[in-house]
PDB file of C-alpha atoms in Angstrom:
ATOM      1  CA  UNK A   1      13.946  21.752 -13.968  1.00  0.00           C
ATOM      2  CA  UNK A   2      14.630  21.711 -17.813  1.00  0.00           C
ATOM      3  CA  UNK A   3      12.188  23.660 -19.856  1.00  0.00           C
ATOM      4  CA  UNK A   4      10.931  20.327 -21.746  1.00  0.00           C
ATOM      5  CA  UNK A   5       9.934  18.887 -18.778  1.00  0.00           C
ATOM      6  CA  UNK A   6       8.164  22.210 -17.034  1.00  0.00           C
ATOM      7  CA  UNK A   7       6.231  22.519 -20.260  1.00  0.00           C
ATOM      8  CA  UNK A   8       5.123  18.988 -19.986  1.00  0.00           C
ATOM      9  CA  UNK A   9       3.799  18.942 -16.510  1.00  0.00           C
ATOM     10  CA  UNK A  10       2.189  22.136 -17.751  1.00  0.00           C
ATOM     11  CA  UNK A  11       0.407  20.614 -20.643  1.00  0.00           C
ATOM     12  CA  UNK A  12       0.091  17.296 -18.814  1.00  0.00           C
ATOM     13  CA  UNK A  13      -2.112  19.463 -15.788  1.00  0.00           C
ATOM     14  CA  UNK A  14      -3.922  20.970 -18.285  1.00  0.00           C
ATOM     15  CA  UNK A  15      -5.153  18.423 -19.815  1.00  0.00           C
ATOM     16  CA  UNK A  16      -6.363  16.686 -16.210  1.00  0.00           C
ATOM     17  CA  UNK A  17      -8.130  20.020 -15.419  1.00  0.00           C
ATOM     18  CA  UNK A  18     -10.080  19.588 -18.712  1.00  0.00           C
ATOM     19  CA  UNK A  19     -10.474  15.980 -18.066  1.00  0.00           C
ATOM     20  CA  UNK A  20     -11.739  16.314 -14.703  1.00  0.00           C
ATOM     21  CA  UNK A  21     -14.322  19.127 -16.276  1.00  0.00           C
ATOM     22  CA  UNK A  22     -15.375  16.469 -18.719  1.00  0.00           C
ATOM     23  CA  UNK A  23     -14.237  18.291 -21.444  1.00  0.00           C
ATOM     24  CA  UNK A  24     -13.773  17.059 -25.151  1.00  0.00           C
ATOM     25  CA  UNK A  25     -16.011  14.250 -24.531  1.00  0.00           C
ATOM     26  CA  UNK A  26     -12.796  12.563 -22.516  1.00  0.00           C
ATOM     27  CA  UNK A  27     -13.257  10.332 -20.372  1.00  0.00           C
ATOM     28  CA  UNK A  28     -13.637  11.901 -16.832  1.00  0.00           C
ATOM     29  CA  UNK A  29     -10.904  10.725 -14.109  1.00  0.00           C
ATOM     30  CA  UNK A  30     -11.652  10.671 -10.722  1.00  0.00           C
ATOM     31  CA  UNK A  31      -9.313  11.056  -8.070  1.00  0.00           C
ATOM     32  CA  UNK A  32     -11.130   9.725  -5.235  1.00  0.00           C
ATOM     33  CA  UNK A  33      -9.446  10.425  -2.046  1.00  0.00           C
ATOM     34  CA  UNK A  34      -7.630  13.450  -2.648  1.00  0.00           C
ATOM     35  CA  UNK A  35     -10.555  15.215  -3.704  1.00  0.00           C
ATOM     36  CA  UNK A  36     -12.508  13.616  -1.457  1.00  0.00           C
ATOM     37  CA  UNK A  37     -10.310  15.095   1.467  1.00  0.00           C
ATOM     38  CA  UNK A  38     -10.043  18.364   0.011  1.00  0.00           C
ATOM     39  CA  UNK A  39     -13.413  18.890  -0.580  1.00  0.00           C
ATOM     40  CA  UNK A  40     -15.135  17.159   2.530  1.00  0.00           C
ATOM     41  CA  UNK A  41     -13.052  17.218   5.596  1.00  0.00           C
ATOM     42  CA  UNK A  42     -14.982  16.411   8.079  1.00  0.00           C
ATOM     43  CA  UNK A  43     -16.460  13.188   6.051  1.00  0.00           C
ATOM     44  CA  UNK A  44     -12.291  12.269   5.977  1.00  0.00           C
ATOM     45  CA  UNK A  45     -11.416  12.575   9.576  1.00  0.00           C
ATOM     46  CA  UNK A  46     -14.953  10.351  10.293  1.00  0.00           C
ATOM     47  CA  UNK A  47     -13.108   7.344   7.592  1.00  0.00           C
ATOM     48  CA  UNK A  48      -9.964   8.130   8.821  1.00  0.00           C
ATOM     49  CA  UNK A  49     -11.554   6.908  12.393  1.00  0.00           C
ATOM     50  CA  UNK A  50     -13.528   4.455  11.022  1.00  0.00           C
ATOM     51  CA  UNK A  51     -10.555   2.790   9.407  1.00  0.00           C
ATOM     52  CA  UNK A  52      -8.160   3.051  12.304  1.00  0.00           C
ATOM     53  CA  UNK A  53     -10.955   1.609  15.010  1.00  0.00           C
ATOM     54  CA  UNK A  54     -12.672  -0.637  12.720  1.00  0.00           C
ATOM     55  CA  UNK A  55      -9.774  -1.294  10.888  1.00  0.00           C
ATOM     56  CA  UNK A  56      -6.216  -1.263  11.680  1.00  0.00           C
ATOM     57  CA  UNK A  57      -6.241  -1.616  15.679  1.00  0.00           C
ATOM     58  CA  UNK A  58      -8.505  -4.239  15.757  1.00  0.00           C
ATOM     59  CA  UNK A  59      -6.457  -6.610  13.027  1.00  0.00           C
ATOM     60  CA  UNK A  60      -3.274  -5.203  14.563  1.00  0.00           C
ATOM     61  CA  UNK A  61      -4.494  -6.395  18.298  1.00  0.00           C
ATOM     62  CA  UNK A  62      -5.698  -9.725  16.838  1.00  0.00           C
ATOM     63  CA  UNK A  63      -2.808 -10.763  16.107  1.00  0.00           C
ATOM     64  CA  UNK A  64      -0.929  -9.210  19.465  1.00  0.00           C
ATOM     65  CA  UNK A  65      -3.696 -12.015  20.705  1.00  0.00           C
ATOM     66  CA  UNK A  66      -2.883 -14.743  18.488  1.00  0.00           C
ATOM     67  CA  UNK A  67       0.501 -14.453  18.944  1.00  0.00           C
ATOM     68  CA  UNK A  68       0.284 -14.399  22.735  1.00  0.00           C
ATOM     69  CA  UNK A  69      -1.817 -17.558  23.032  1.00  0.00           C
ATOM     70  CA  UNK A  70       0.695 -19.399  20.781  1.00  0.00           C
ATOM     71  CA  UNK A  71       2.989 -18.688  22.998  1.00  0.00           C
ATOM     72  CA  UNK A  72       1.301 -19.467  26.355  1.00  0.00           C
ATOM     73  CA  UNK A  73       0.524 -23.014  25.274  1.00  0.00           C
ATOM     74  CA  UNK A  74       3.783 -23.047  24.380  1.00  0.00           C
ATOM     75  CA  UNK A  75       3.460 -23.463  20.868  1.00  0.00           C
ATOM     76  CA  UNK A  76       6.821 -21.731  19.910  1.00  0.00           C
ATOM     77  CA  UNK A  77       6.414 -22.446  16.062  1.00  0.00           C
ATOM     78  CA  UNK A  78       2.894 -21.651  15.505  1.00  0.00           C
ATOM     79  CA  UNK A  79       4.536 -17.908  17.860  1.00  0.00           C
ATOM     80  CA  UNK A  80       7.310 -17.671  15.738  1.00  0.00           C
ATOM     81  CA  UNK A  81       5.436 -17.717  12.056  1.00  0.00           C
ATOM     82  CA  UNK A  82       2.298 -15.837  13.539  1.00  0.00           C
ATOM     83  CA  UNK A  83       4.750 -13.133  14.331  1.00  0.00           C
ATOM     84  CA  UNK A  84       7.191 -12.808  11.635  1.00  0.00           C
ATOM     85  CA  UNK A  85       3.809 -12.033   9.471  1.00  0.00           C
ATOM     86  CA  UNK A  86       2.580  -9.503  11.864  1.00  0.00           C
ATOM     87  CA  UNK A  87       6.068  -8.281  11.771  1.00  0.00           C
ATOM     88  CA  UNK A  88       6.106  -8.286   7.434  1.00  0.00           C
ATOM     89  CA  UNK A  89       2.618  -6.942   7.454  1.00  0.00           C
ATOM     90  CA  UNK A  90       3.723  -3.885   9.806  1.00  0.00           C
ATOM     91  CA  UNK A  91       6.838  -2.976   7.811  1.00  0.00           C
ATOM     92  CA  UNK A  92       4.819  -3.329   4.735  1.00  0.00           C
ATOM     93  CA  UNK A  93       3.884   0.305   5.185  1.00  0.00           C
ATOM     94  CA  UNK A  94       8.037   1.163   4.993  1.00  0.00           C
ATOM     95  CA  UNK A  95       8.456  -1.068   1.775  1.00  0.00           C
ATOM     96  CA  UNK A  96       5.387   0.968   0.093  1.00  0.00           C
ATOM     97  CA  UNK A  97       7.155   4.393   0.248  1.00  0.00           C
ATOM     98  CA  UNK A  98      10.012   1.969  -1.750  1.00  0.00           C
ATOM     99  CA  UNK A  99       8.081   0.655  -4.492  1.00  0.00           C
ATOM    100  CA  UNK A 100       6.248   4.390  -4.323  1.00  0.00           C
ATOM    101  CA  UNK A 101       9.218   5.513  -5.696  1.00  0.00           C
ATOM    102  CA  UNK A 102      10.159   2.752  -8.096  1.00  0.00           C
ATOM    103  CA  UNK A 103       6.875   2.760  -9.563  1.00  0.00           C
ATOM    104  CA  UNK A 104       6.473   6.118  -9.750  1.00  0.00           C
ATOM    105  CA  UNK A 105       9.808   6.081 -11.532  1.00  0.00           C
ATOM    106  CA  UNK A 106       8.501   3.036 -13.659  1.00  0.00           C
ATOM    107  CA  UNK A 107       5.457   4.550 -14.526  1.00  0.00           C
ATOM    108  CA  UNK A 108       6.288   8.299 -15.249  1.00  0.00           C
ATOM    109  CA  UNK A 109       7.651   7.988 -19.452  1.00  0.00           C
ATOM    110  CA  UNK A 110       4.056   6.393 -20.010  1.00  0.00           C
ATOM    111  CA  UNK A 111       2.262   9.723 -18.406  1.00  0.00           C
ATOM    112  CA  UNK A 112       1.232  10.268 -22.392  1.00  0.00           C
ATOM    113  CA  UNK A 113       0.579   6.988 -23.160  1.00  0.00           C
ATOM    114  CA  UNK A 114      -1.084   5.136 -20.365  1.00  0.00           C
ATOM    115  CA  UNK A 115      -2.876   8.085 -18.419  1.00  0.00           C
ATOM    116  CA  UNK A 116      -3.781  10.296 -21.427  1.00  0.00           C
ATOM    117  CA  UNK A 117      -0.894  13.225 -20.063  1.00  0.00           C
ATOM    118  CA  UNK A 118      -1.980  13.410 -16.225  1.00  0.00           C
ATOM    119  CA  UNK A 119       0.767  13.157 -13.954  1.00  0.00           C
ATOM    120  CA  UNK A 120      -1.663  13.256 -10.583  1.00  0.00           C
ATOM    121  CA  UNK A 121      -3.164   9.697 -12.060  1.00  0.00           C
ATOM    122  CA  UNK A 122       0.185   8.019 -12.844  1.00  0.00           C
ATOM    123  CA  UNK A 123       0.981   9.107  -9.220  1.00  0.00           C
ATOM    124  CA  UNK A 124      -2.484   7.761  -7.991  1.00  0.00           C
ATOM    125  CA  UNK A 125      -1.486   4.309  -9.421  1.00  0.00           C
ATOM    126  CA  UNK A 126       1.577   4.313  -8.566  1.00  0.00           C
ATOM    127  CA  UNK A 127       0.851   4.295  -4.790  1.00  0.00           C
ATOM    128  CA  UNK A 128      -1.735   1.939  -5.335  1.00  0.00           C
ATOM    129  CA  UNK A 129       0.564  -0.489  -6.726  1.00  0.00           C
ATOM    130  CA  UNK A 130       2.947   0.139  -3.384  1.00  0.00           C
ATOM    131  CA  UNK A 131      -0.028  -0.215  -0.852  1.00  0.00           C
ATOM    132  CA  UNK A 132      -1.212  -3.168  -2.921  1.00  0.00           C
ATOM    133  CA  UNK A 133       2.288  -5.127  -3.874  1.00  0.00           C
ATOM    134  CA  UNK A 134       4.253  -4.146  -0.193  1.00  0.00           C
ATOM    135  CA  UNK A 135       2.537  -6.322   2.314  1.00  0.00           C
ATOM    136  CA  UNK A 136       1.886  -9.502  -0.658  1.00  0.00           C
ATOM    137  CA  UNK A 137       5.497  -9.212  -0.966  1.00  0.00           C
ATOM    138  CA  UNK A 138       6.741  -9.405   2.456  1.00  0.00           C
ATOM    139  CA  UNK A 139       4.169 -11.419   3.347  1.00  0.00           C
ATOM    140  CA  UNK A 140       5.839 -14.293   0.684  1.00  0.00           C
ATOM    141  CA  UNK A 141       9.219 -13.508   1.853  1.00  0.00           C
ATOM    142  CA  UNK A 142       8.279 -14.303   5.406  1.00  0.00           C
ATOM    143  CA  UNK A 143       6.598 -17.718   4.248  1.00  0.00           C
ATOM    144  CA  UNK A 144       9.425 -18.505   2.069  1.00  0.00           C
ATOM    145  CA  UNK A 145      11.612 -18.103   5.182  1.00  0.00           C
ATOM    146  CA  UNK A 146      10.098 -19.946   7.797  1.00  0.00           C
ATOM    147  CA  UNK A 147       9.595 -22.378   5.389  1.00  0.00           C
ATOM    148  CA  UNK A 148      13.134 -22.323   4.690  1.00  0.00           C
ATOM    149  CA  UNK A 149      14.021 -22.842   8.341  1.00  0.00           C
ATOM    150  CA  UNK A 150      11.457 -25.087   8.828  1.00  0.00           C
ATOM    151  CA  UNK A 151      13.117 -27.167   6.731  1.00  0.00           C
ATOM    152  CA  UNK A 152      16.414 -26.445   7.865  1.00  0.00           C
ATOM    153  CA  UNK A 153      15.339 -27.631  11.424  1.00  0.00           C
ATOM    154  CA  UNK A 154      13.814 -30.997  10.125  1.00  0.00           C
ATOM    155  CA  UNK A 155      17.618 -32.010   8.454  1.00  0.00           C
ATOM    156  CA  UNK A 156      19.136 -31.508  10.919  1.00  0.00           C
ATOM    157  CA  UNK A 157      16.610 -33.904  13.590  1.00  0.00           C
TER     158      UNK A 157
END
């Protein structure tokens, strides 16, 4: 790692540390979930649970369901689109670790600018924009593509 950048990420930390202190009358930044982890265990594995009971297997089943009953009545169509979004919205977690790294790489020459020198909060927003941008973006792509072979299929009837 050049020395530039070393001293930058130095400085850069630094300046978080003070921010997070409330220093300097700065504005204080709060990294939510990290901190929250770190600090409070327990209180993360009980979310974590929450999320993935309440959350995540419930949707994730729902549409197994959906999907299912589409096809039982024999409604091939209505199968085929309800499961090429399930099938977007599950990859959507591969395609954030993508645009992770885009925006990340995007984002990092406005560290100074934009996030007044902390690299942890250019990072913070960067994976927000992947979590937020992945599944809206397959979830288009899939629509755009059923309704291009929709369309397809109607020509040629």
């Amino acid at each position: 790692m050049p020395d530039e950048q070393r001293v930058v990420e130095v400085v850069a930390r630094r300046r978080f540390q003070r921010d997070r202190a409330g220093g300097e009358g700065q504005e204080r930044h709060h990294a939510s979930w990290p901190a929250f982890r770190a600090k409070h265990p327990r209180g993360h594995r009980i979310t974590g649970r929450i999320y993935v009971f309440a959350g995540a297997l419930p949707a994730g089943l729902l549409g197994l369901y959906i999907g299912w009953r589409t096809a039982r009545r024999r409604r091939f169509g209505d199968h085929r689109r309800w499961m090429a979004r399930s099938f977007a919205l599950a990859m959507s977690i591969v395609l954030s670790r993508v645009v992770n790294v885009v925006a990340t790489i995007v984002l990092t020459p406005q560290v100074d600018t934009t996030f007044p020198g902390s690299a942890e909060l250019m990072t913070y927003s960067a994976a927000s924009i992947g979590v937020w941008l992945s599944p809206f973006l397959l979830w288009v792509v899939a629509d755009l593509l059923l309704e291009r072979r929709d369309q397809g299929l109607v020509r040629k009837k």
